[in-house]
GROMACS .gro file of C-alpha atoms in nm:
model
  405
    1MET     CA    1  11.448   9.363   6.951
    2VAL     CA    2  11.333   9.658   7.162
    3GLY     CA    3  11.609   9.805   7.375
    4ASN     CA    4  11.597   9.923   7.733
    5ARG     CA    5  11.764  10.212   7.913
    6ALA     CA    6  11.790  10.243   8.288
    7VAL     CA    7  11.939  10.441   8.575
    8VAL     CA    8  12.233  10.238   8.707
    9TYR     CA    9  12.444  10.275   9.020
   10SER     CA   10  12.807  10.308   8.910
   11LYS     CA   11  13.009  10.398   9.220
   12PRO     CA   12  12.958  10.608   9.534
   13GLY     CA   13  12.812  10.940   9.429
   14VAL     CA   14  12.765  10.840   9.065
   15VAL     CA   15  12.465  10.709   8.873
   16GLU     CA   16  12.445  10.674   8.496
   17VAL     CA   17  12.183  10.611   8.231
   18SER     CA   18  12.291  10.290   8.056
   19ASN     CA   19  12.167  10.041   7.801
   20THR     CA   20  12.042   9.734   7.986
   21PRO     CA   21  11.879   9.407   7.876
   22TYR     CA   22  11.513   9.418   7.779
   23PRO     CA   23  11.326   9.225   8.048
   24ASP     CA   24  11.166   8.887   8.001
   25LEU     CA   25  10.971   8.659   8.233
   26VAL     CA   26  11.282   8.500   8.380
   27LEU     CA   27  11.506   8.656   8.645
   28ARG     CA   28  11.844   8.653   8.473
   29ASP     CA   29  12.187   8.683   8.631
   30GLY     CA   30  12.315   9.038   8.677
   31PRO     CA   31  12.448   9.289   8.929
   32GLY     CA   32  12.300   9.220   9.269
   33VAL     CA   33  12.090   8.920   9.165
   34ASN     CA   34  12.096   8.653   9.434
   35LYS     CA   35  12.252   8.341   9.284
   36LEU     CA   36  11.966   8.130   9.419
   37ASN     CA   37  11.722   8.350   9.226
   38VAL     CA   38  11.902   8.326   8.891
   39GLY     CA   39  11.688   8.151   8.630
   40ARG     CA   40  11.369   8.188   8.831
   41LYS     CA   41  11.073   8.155   8.593
   42CYS     CA   42  10.803   8.419   8.626
   43ASN     CA   43  10.513   8.308   8.409
   44HIS     CA   44  10.302   8.471   8.681
   45GLY     CA   45  10.455   8.807   8.587
   46VAL     CA   46  10.414   9.085   8.333
   47ILE     CA   47  10.634   9.328   8.141
   48LEU     CA   48  10.555   9.694   8.200
   49LYS     CA   49  10.623   9.997   7.987
   50VAL     CA   50  10.719  10.234   8.265
   51VAL     CA   51  10.500  10.546   8.275
   52THR     CA   52  10.650  10.702   8.589
   53THR     CA   53  10.918  10.593   8.833
   54ASN     CA   54  11.040  10.796   9.127
   55ILE     CA   55  11.373  10.866   9.295
   56CYS     CA   56  11.354  10.767   9.662
   57GLY     CA   57  11.562  10.861   9.963
   58SER     CA   58  11.628  10.489  10.009
   59ASP     CA   59  11.801  10.490   9.670
   60GLN     CA   60  12.025  10.767   9.796
   61HIS     CA   61  12.162  10.548  10.074
   62MET     CA   62  12.301  10.315   9.807
   63VAL     CA   63  12.423  10.596   9.582
   64ARG     CA   64  12.611  10.755   9.872
   65GLY     CA   65  12.797  10.426   9.920
   66ARG     CA   66  12.629  10.348  10.249
   67THR     CA   67  12.540   9.990  10.150
   68THR     CA   68  12.707   9.699   9.972
   69ALA     CA   69  12.527   9.772   9.643
   70PRO     CA   70  12.732   9.645   9.347
   71SER     CA   71  12.827   9.857   9.048
   72GLY     CA   72  12.578   9.810   8.767
   73LEU     CA   73  12.272   9.769   8.989
   74VAL     CA   74  11.960   9.903   8.815
   75LEU     CA   75  11.788  10.134   9.062
   76GLY     CA   76  11.424  10.206   9.131
   77HIS     CA   77  11.144  10.055   9.336
   78GLU     CA   78  10.868  10.314   9.282
   79ILE     CA   79  10.702  10.203   8.958
   80THR     CA   80  10.383  10.282   8.768
   81GLY     CA   81  10.336  10.140   8.421
   82GLU     CA   82  10.130  10.002   8.136
   83VAL     CA   83  10.113   9.625   8.089
   84ILE     CA   84  10.253   9.530   7.747
   85GLU     CA   85  10.319   9.156   7.794
   86VAL     CA   86  10.139   8.904   8.015
   87GLY     CA   87  10.277   8.574   8.144
   88SER     CA   88  10.096   8.249   8.072
   89ASP     CA   89   9.989   8.209   8.436
   90VAL     CA   90   9.839   8.558   8.468
   91GLU     CA   91   9.458   8.551   8.468
   92PHE     CA   92   9.320   8.891   8.568
   93ILE     CA   93   9.571   9.154   8.457
   94LYS     CA   94   9.547   9.237   8.086
   95LYS     CA   95   9.758   9.412   7.823
   96GLY     CA   96   9.689   9.784   7.829
   97ASP     CA   97   9.614   9.802   8.203
   98LEU     CA   98   9.768  10.096   8.385
   99VAL     CA   99   9.894   9.976   8.722
  100SER     CA  100  10.077  10.075   9.037
  101VAL     CA  101  10.348   9.837   9.158
  102PRO     CA  102  10.398   9.799   9.535
  103PHE     CA  103  10.769   9.824   9.609
  104ASN     CA  104  10.744   9.510   9.825
  105ILE     CA  105  10.772   9.202   9.606
  106ALA     CA  106  10.530   8.943   9.740
  107CYS     CA  107  10.419   8.598   9.625
  108GLY     CA  108  10.068   8.602   9.774
  109ARG     CA  109  10.104   8.239   9.882
  110CYS     CA  110  10.324   8.222  10.192
  111ARG     CA  111  10.216   8.265  10.553
  112SER     CA  112  10.329   8.629  10.563
  113CYS     CA  113  10.139   8.726  10.251
  114ARG     CA  114   9.826   8.544  10.366
  115GLU     CA  115   9.844   8.748  10.687
  116ARG     CA  116   9.879   9.070  10.479
  117ASN     CA  117  10.243   9.115  10.580
  118THR     CA  118  10.361   9.149  10.222
  119ASN     CA  119  10.664   9.343  10.344
  120VAL     CA  120  10.814   9.018  10.473
  121CYS     CA  121  10.718   8.769  10.203
  122LEU     CA  122  10.898   8.439  10.263
  123ASN     CA  123  10.943   8.328   9.902
  124VAL     CA  124  11.105   8.612   9.706
  125ASN     CA  125  11.443   8.664   9.874
  126PRO     CA  126  11.660   8.361   9.955
  127ASP     CA  127  11.854   8.552  10.222
  128ARG     CA  128  11.577   8.688  10.445
  129PRO     CA  129  11.205   8.772  10.446
  130GLY     CA  130  11.114   9.070  10.228
  131SER     CA  131  11.222   9.202   9.893
  132ALA     CA  132  11.211   9.508   9.668
  133TYR     CA  133  11.299   9.608   9.314
  134GLY     CA  134  11.643   9.751   9.245
  135TYR     CA  135  11.767   9.729   9.602
  136VAL     CA  136  12.077   9.576   9.755
  137ASP     CA  137  12.040   9.240   9.932
  138MET     CA  138  11.672   9.218   9.840
  139GLY     CA  139  11.693   8.918   9.611
  140GLY     CA  140  11.817   9.099   9.303
  141TRP     CA  141  11.488   9.184   9.133
  142VAL     CA  142  11.574   9.436   8.861
  143GLY     CA  143  11.485   9.798   8.934
  144GLY     CA  144  11.228  10.010   8.757
  145GLN     CA  145  11.403  10.341   8.687
  146SER     CA  146  11.401  10.223   8.329
  147GLU     CA  147  11.195  10.214   8.014
  148TYR     CA  148  11.069   9.860   8.074
  149VAL     CA  149  11.060   9.630   8.377
  150MET     CA  150  10.941   9.282   8.471
  151VAL     CA  151  10.700   9.250   8.764
  152PRO     CA  152  10.634   8.901   8.910
  153TYR     CA  153  10.314   8.774   9.078
  154ALA     CA  154  10.107   9.021   8.879
  155ASP     CA  155   9.758   8.902   8.970
  156PHE     CA  156   9.833   8.934   9.339
  157GLN     CA  157  10.046   9.246   9.346
  158LEU     CA  158   9.935   9.496   9.087
  159LEU     CA  159   9.686   9.772   9.166
  160LYS     CA  160   9.493   9.848   8.847
  161PHE     CA  161   9.361  10.200   8.803
  162PRO     CA  162   8.989  10.181   8.717
  163ASP     CA  163   8.992  10.454   8.449
  164LYS     CA  164   9.312  10.493   8.252
  165ASP     CA  165   9.242  10.844   8.120
  166LYS     CA  166   9.142  10.980   8.460
  167ALA     CA  167   9.445  10.814   8.614
  168MET     CA  168   9.678  10.987   8.371
  169GLU     CA  169   9.526  11.320   8.473
  170LYS     CA  170   9.640  11.252   8.831
  171ILE     CA  171   9.948  11.045   8.755
  172LEU     CA  172  10.181  11.266   8.962
  173ASP     CA  173   9.970  11.181   9.265
  174LEU     CA  174   9.910  10.816   9.176
  175THR     CA  175  10.279  10.748   9.116
  176MET     CA  176  10.330  10.798   9.491
  177LEU     CA  177  10.122  10.486   9.566
  178SER     CA  178  10.412  10.253   9.496
  179ASP     CA  179  10.598  10.361   9.808
  180ILE     CA  180  10.611  10.699   9.979
  181PHE     CA  181  10.242  10.769  10.026
  182PRO     CA  182  10.169  10.425  10.180
  183THR     CA  183  10.498  10.449  10.371
  184GLY     CA  184  10.413  10.788  10.519
  185TYR     CA  185  10.058  10.672  10.590
  186HIS     CA  186  10.187  10.353  10.753
  187GLY     CA  187  10.409  10.565  10.976
  188ALA     CA  188  10.108  10.772  11.081
  189VAL     CA  189   9.885  10.467  11.137
  190SER     CA  190  10.162  10.289  11.330
  191ALA     CA  191  10.201  10.595  11.550
  192GLY     CA  192   9.831  10.583  11.633
  193VAL     CA  193   9.737  10.916  11.473
  194LYS     CA  194   9.366  10.987  11.514
  195PRO     CA  195   9.136  11.290  11.515
  196GLY     CA  196   9.272  11.546  11.760
  197SER     CA  197   9.623  11.399  11.784
  198THR     CA  198   9.934  11.610  11.820
  199VAL     CA  199  10.204  11.458  11.600
  200TYR     CA  200  10.577  11.509  11.557
  201VAL     CA  201  10.730  11.404  11.225
  202ALA     CA  202  11.110  11.376  11.220
  203GLY     CA  203  11.237  11.459  10.872
  204ALA     CA  204  11.096  11.681  10.598
  205GLY     CA  205  11.212  11.476  10.303
  206PRO     CA  206  10.948  11.322  10.074
  207VAL     CA  207  10.853  11.043  10.317
  208GLY     CA  208  10.831  11.289  10.607
  209LEU     CA  209  10.610  11.517  10.399
  210ALA     CA  210  10.395  11.218  10.302
  211ALA     CA  211  10.367  11.120  10.670
  212ALA     CA  212  10.268  11.475  10.763
  213HIS     CA  213  10.000  11.487  10.492
  214SER     CA  214   9.880  11.143  10.603
  215ALA     CA  215   9.852  11.262  10.963
  216GLN     CA  216   9.636  11.547  10.840
  217LEU     CA  217   9.415  11.304  10.647
  218LEU     CA  218   9.375  11.099  10.966
  219GLY     CA  219   9.249  11.406  11.153
  220ALA     CA  220   9.552  11.523  11.352
  221ALA     CA  221   9.496  11.852  11.530
  222VAL     CA  222   9.858  11.968  11.496
  223VAL     CA  223  10.139  11.823  11.285
  224ILE     CA  224  10.490  11.943  11.370
  225VAL     CA  225  10.774  11.864  11.127
  226GLY     CA  226  11.138  11.887  11.232
  227ASP     CA  227  11.445  11.899  11.007
  228LEU     CA  228  11.782  12.069  10.960
  229ASN     CA  229  11.694  12.188  10.608
  230ALA     CA  230  11.509  12.520  10.585
  231GLU     CA  231  11.391  12.462  10.227
  232ARG     CA  232  11.230  12.132  10.318
  233LEU     CA  233  11.068  12.286  10.626
  234ALA     CA  234  10.920  12.560  10.406
  235GLN     CA  235  10.760  12.287  10.194
  236ALA     CA  236  10.605  12.132  10.506
  237LYS     CA  237  10.474  12.471  10.612
  238SER     CA  238  10.317  12.522  10.267
  239PHE     CA  239  10.041  12.270  10.343
  240GLY     CA  240   9.968  12.364  10.702
  241CYS     CA  241  10.234  12.199  10.917
  242GLU     CA  242  10.410  12.362  11.210
  243THR     CA  243  10.788  12.338  11.174
  244VAL     CA  244  11.100  12.318  11.390
  245ASN     CA  245  11.445  12.399  11.250
  246LEU     CA  246  11.674  12.175  11.455
  247ARG     CA  247  11.988  12.332  11.315
  248GLU     CA  248  11.891  12.671  11.455
  249HIS     CA  249  11.697  12.548  11.760
  250PRO     CA  250  11.840  12.212  11.875
  251ASN     CA  251  11.619  12.164  12.182
  252LEU     CA  252  11.320  11.982  12.035
  253GLY     CA  253  11.115  11.972  12.355
  254GLU     CA  254  11.141  12.349  12.402
  255GLN     CA  255  11.027  12.409  12.044
  256ILE     CA  256  10.729  12.178  12.083
  257ASP     CA  257  10.642  12.355  12.408
  258GLN     CA  258  10.633  12.689  12.227
  259ILE     CA  259  10.388  12.546  11.972
  260LEU     CA  260  10.163  12.334  12.194
  261GLY     CA  261  10.210  12.474  12.544
  262VAL     CA  262  10.352  12.140  12.659
  263PRO     CA  263  10.689  11.984  12.564
  264GLU     CA  264  10.542  11.661  12.431
  265VAL     CA  265  10.323  11.515  12.158
  266ASP     CA  266  10.078  11.227  12.151
  267CYS     CA  267  10.279  11.034  11.892
  268ALA     CA  268  10.581  11.061  11.665
  269ILE     CA  269  10.704  10.933  11.329
  270ASP     CA  270  11.069  10.874  11.234
  271CYS     CA  271  11.113  10.950  10.863
  272VAL     CA  272  11.491  10.994  10.877
  273GLY     CA  273  11.650  10.656  10.948
  274PHE     CA  274  12.009  10.555  10.999
  275GLU     CA  275  12.180  10.856  10.839
  276ALA     CA  276  12.047  11.089  11.109
  277SER     CA  277  12.246  11.394  11.216
  278GLY     CA  278  12.279  11.546  11.559
  279HIS     CA  279  12.078  11.860  11.634
  280GLY     CA  280  12.250  12.198  11.618
  281LYS     CA  281  12.487  12.373  11.378
  282ASP     CA  282  12.805  12.184  11.455
  283HIS     CA  283  12.687  11.826  11.498
  284GLY     CA  284  12.773  11.553  11.250
  285GLU     CA  285  12.612  11.217  11.190
  286ALA     CA  286  12.460  11.053  11.497
  287PRO     CA  287  12.249  10.752  11.392
  288ALA     CA  288  12.040  10.718  11.708
  289THR     CA  289  11.947  11.088  11.733
  290VAL     CA  290  11.596  11.064  11.593
  291LEU     CA  291  11.497  10.749  11.780
  292ASN     CA  292  11.613  10.894  12.111
  293SER     CA  293  11.459  11.237  12.051
  294ILE     CA  294  11.116  11.102  11.959
  295MET     CA  295  11.114  10.894  12.278
  296GLU     CA  296  11.193  11.208  12.474
  297VAL     CA  297  10.907  11.413  12.329
  298THR     CA  298  10.635  11.146  12.299
  299ARG     CA  299  10.401  11.123  12.596
  300ALA     CA  300  10.393  10.817  12.821
  301GLY     CA  301  10.185  10.546  12.661
  302GLY     CA  302  10.237  10.695  12.314
  303ARG     CA  303  10.330  10.522  11.992
  304LEU     CA  304  10.629  10.563  11.760
  305GLY     CA  305  10.597  10.486  11.390
  306ILE     CA  306  10.939  10.416  11.239
  307PRO     CA  307  10.923  10.390  10.857
  308GLY     CA  308  11.270  10.548  10.836
  309LEU     CA  309  11.523  10.297  10.702
  310TYR     CA  310  11.763  10.117  10.936
  311VAL     CA  311  12.010   9.863  10.800
  312THR     CA  312  12.209   9.565  10.922
  313GLY     CA  313  12.515   9.667  10.721
  314ASP     CA  314  12.650  10.021  10.671
  315PRO     CA  315  13.013  10.035  10.553
  316GLY     CA  316  13.016  10.416  10.576
  317ALA     CA  317  12.897  10.436  10.936
  318VAL     CA  318  13.059  10.663  11.194
  319ASP     CA  319  13.160  10.378  11.428
  320GLU     CA  320  13.206  10.001  11.430
  321ASP     CA  321  12.876   9.931  11.608
  322SER     CA  322  12.678  10.134  11.357
  323LYS     CA  323  12.838   9.944  11.070
  324VAL     CA  324  12.632   9.641  11.174
  325GLY     CA  325  12.321   9.835  11.272
  326THR     CA  326  12.392   9.852  11.645
  327LEU     CA  327  12.287  10.197  11.768
  328LYS     CA  328  12.300  10.361  12.111
  329ILE     CA  329  11.925  10.374  12.164
  330ARG     CA  330  11.782  10.465  12.506
  331ILE     CA  331  11.552  10.165  12.516
  332GLY     CA  332  11.517  10.213  12.891
  333LEU     CA  333  11.348  10.547  12.829
  334GLY     CA  334  11.105  10.390  12.585
  335TRP     CA  335  11.035  10.108  12.828
  336ALA     CA  336  10.979  10.349  13.120
  337LYS     CA  337  10.731  10.549  12.910
  338SER     CA  338  10.552  10.234  12.786
  339HIS     CA  339  10.607  10.332  12.425
  340THR     CA  340  10.497  10.114  12.137
  341PHE     CA  341  10.747  10.089  11.848
  342VAL     CA  342  10.648   9.983  11.497
  343THR     CA  343  10.933   9.932  11.251
  344GLY     CA  344  11.013   9.772  10.918
  345GLN     CA  345  10.918   9.794  10.552
  346THR     CA  346  10.569   9.921  10.483
  347PRO     CA  347  10.316   9.657  10.370
  348VAL     CA  348  10.202   9.872  10.076
  349MET     CA  349   9.907   9.653   9.982
  350GLN     CA  350   9.736   9.726  10.314
  351TYR     CA  351   9.695  10.089  10.211
  352ASN     CA  352   9.737  10.153   9.839
  353ARG     CA  353   9.378  10.095   9.725
  354ASP     CA  354   9.231  10.325   9.989
  355LEU     CA  355   9.489  10.592   9.916
  356MET     CA  356   9.418  10.558   9.543
  357MET     CA  357   9.053  10.638   9.613
  358ALA     CA  358   9.154  10.934   9.828
  359ILE     CA  359   9.358  11.069   9.536
  360LEU     CA  360   9.093  11.006   9.270
  361SER     CA  361   8.828  11.175   9.484
  362GLY     CA  362   9.047  11.479   9.540
  363ARG     CA  363   9.075  11.416   9.914
  364ALA     CA  364   9.452  11.360   9.905
  365GLN     CA  365   9.694  11.605   9.742
  366ILE     CA  366  10.015  11.410   9.781
  367ALA     CA  367  10.196  11.542   9.470
  368LYS     CA  368  10.154  11.897   9.598
  369ALA     CA  369  10.264  11.801   9.948
  370VAL     CA  370  10.592  11.643   9.831
  371ASN     CA  371  10.653  11.892   9.546
  372ALA     CA  372  10.648  11.631   9.268
  373THR     CA  373  10.883  11.736   8.988
  374LEU     CA  374  10.872  11.566   8.648
  375ILE     CA  375  11.201  11.485   8.471
  376SER     CA  376  11.323  11.273   8.181
  377LEU     CA  377  11.530  10.958   8.218
  378ASP     CA  378  11.841  11.144   8.101
  379GLU     CA  379  11.793  11.405   8.373
  380ALA     CA  380  11.802  11.144   8.650
  381PRO     CA  381  12.176  11.166   8.734
  382ASN     CA  382  12.149  11.541   8.790
  383ALA     CA  383  11.831  11.491   8.993
  384TYR     CA  384  12.016  11.247   9.220
  385GLN     CA  385  12.278  11.516   9.282
  386GLN     CA  386  12.014  11.778   9.358
  387PHE     CA  387  11.830  11.543   9.591
  388ASP     CA  388  12.152  11.462   9.774
  389ARG     CA  389  12.208  11.834   9.830
  390GLY     CA  390  11.871  11.851  10.005
  391VAL     CA  391  11.646  12.012   9.745
  392SER     CA  392  11.281  11.988   9.848
  393ARG     CA  393  11.147  11.798   9.549
  394LYS     CA  394  11.020  11.450   9.476
  395PHE     CA  395  11.166  11.365   9.137
  396VAL     CA  396  10.937  11.168   8.906
  397ILE     CA  397  11.102  11.014   8.600
  398ASP     CA  398  10.896  10.997   8.278
  399PRO     CA  399  11.102  10.757   8.062
  400HIS     CA  400  10.882  10.775   7.750
  401GLY     CA  401  10.754  11.133   7.770
  402LEU     CA  402  10.397  11.012   7.832
  403VAL     CA  403  10.298  11.257   8.105
  404ARG     CA  404  10.137  11.588   8.006
  405LYS     CA  405  10.318  11.882   8.165
   0.00000   0.00000   0.00000
């Protein structure tokens, strides 16, 4: 029997590479698996040999102990792999196909999926609409930071790369299709970015960098990225963004005014989420900071894209309200300015094929924008520590050593 090794959440601040069960086409009981999903047959699924799988900022929320993730949870929802086993109900995906896996798990049959809202599929998570691999309270589907993983609903979900050899040449770009590139792009589309727009992106982590690159692809005239981390801001500047260091210059409106001549932008994108910090050198965590600041600097009638993660349960929050996702948001300001807010998981399948073509044609340079950095499976625990310290890299795990360096 072939074995399987995976990156596993152990306890707050600690991940380990452990031996885990080789996947089959049944969702077995295990850490984090919803009891109502145990024993679920997946003849509509496939087994993948993982080619690349990425560390995401959303994973870090769990690793920091900011969720109710159980010890032993296999992490990872950004998956690209080669099909090595096909379920009896799979018709169009074949062994040997190289595919991108949307992080949203979606059946393709419910009302949400039929309306292209695959981020809130009704049939994959017994607790609430929407699911993802290797994530707490998302149904318990096993994560993909591993050597092998099972993917259900293969015919509907999987994006097959048309030329395997050419895909491997651009695999560091294509691996971003499972989550952060569509997520950043969704943030930009939700914010209404169009040719000539002025755009503010809150957060220069990988999703913020992906949103900034997406805004450029959509024709934005000026993209301004704000963060507290100078290294991450330097990465944003490397591909043509204006930047604002909110640790050194806490007044966001003044900084935008210096760049644009007016203290506001046409639209804004929140790529930070619920672990936001206050602006300035001495401020600690303040979960509503980004949402309130982007309302302040977005023009009346503007749009706010909010792909940054907000949760209903945060045991490590700074106050009792925040522990249940209740934040002190100035909704009156947003109402007075007639802002449009778009929140929630990104429906990856609305964007991934178009973005694949942008990558294959050379139009999109997402790996360069997010500073994709290839590592082995055994290097993952150290990469988590580096990422938590704020290093400006997007770590891409190569479990089998298949990617040419």
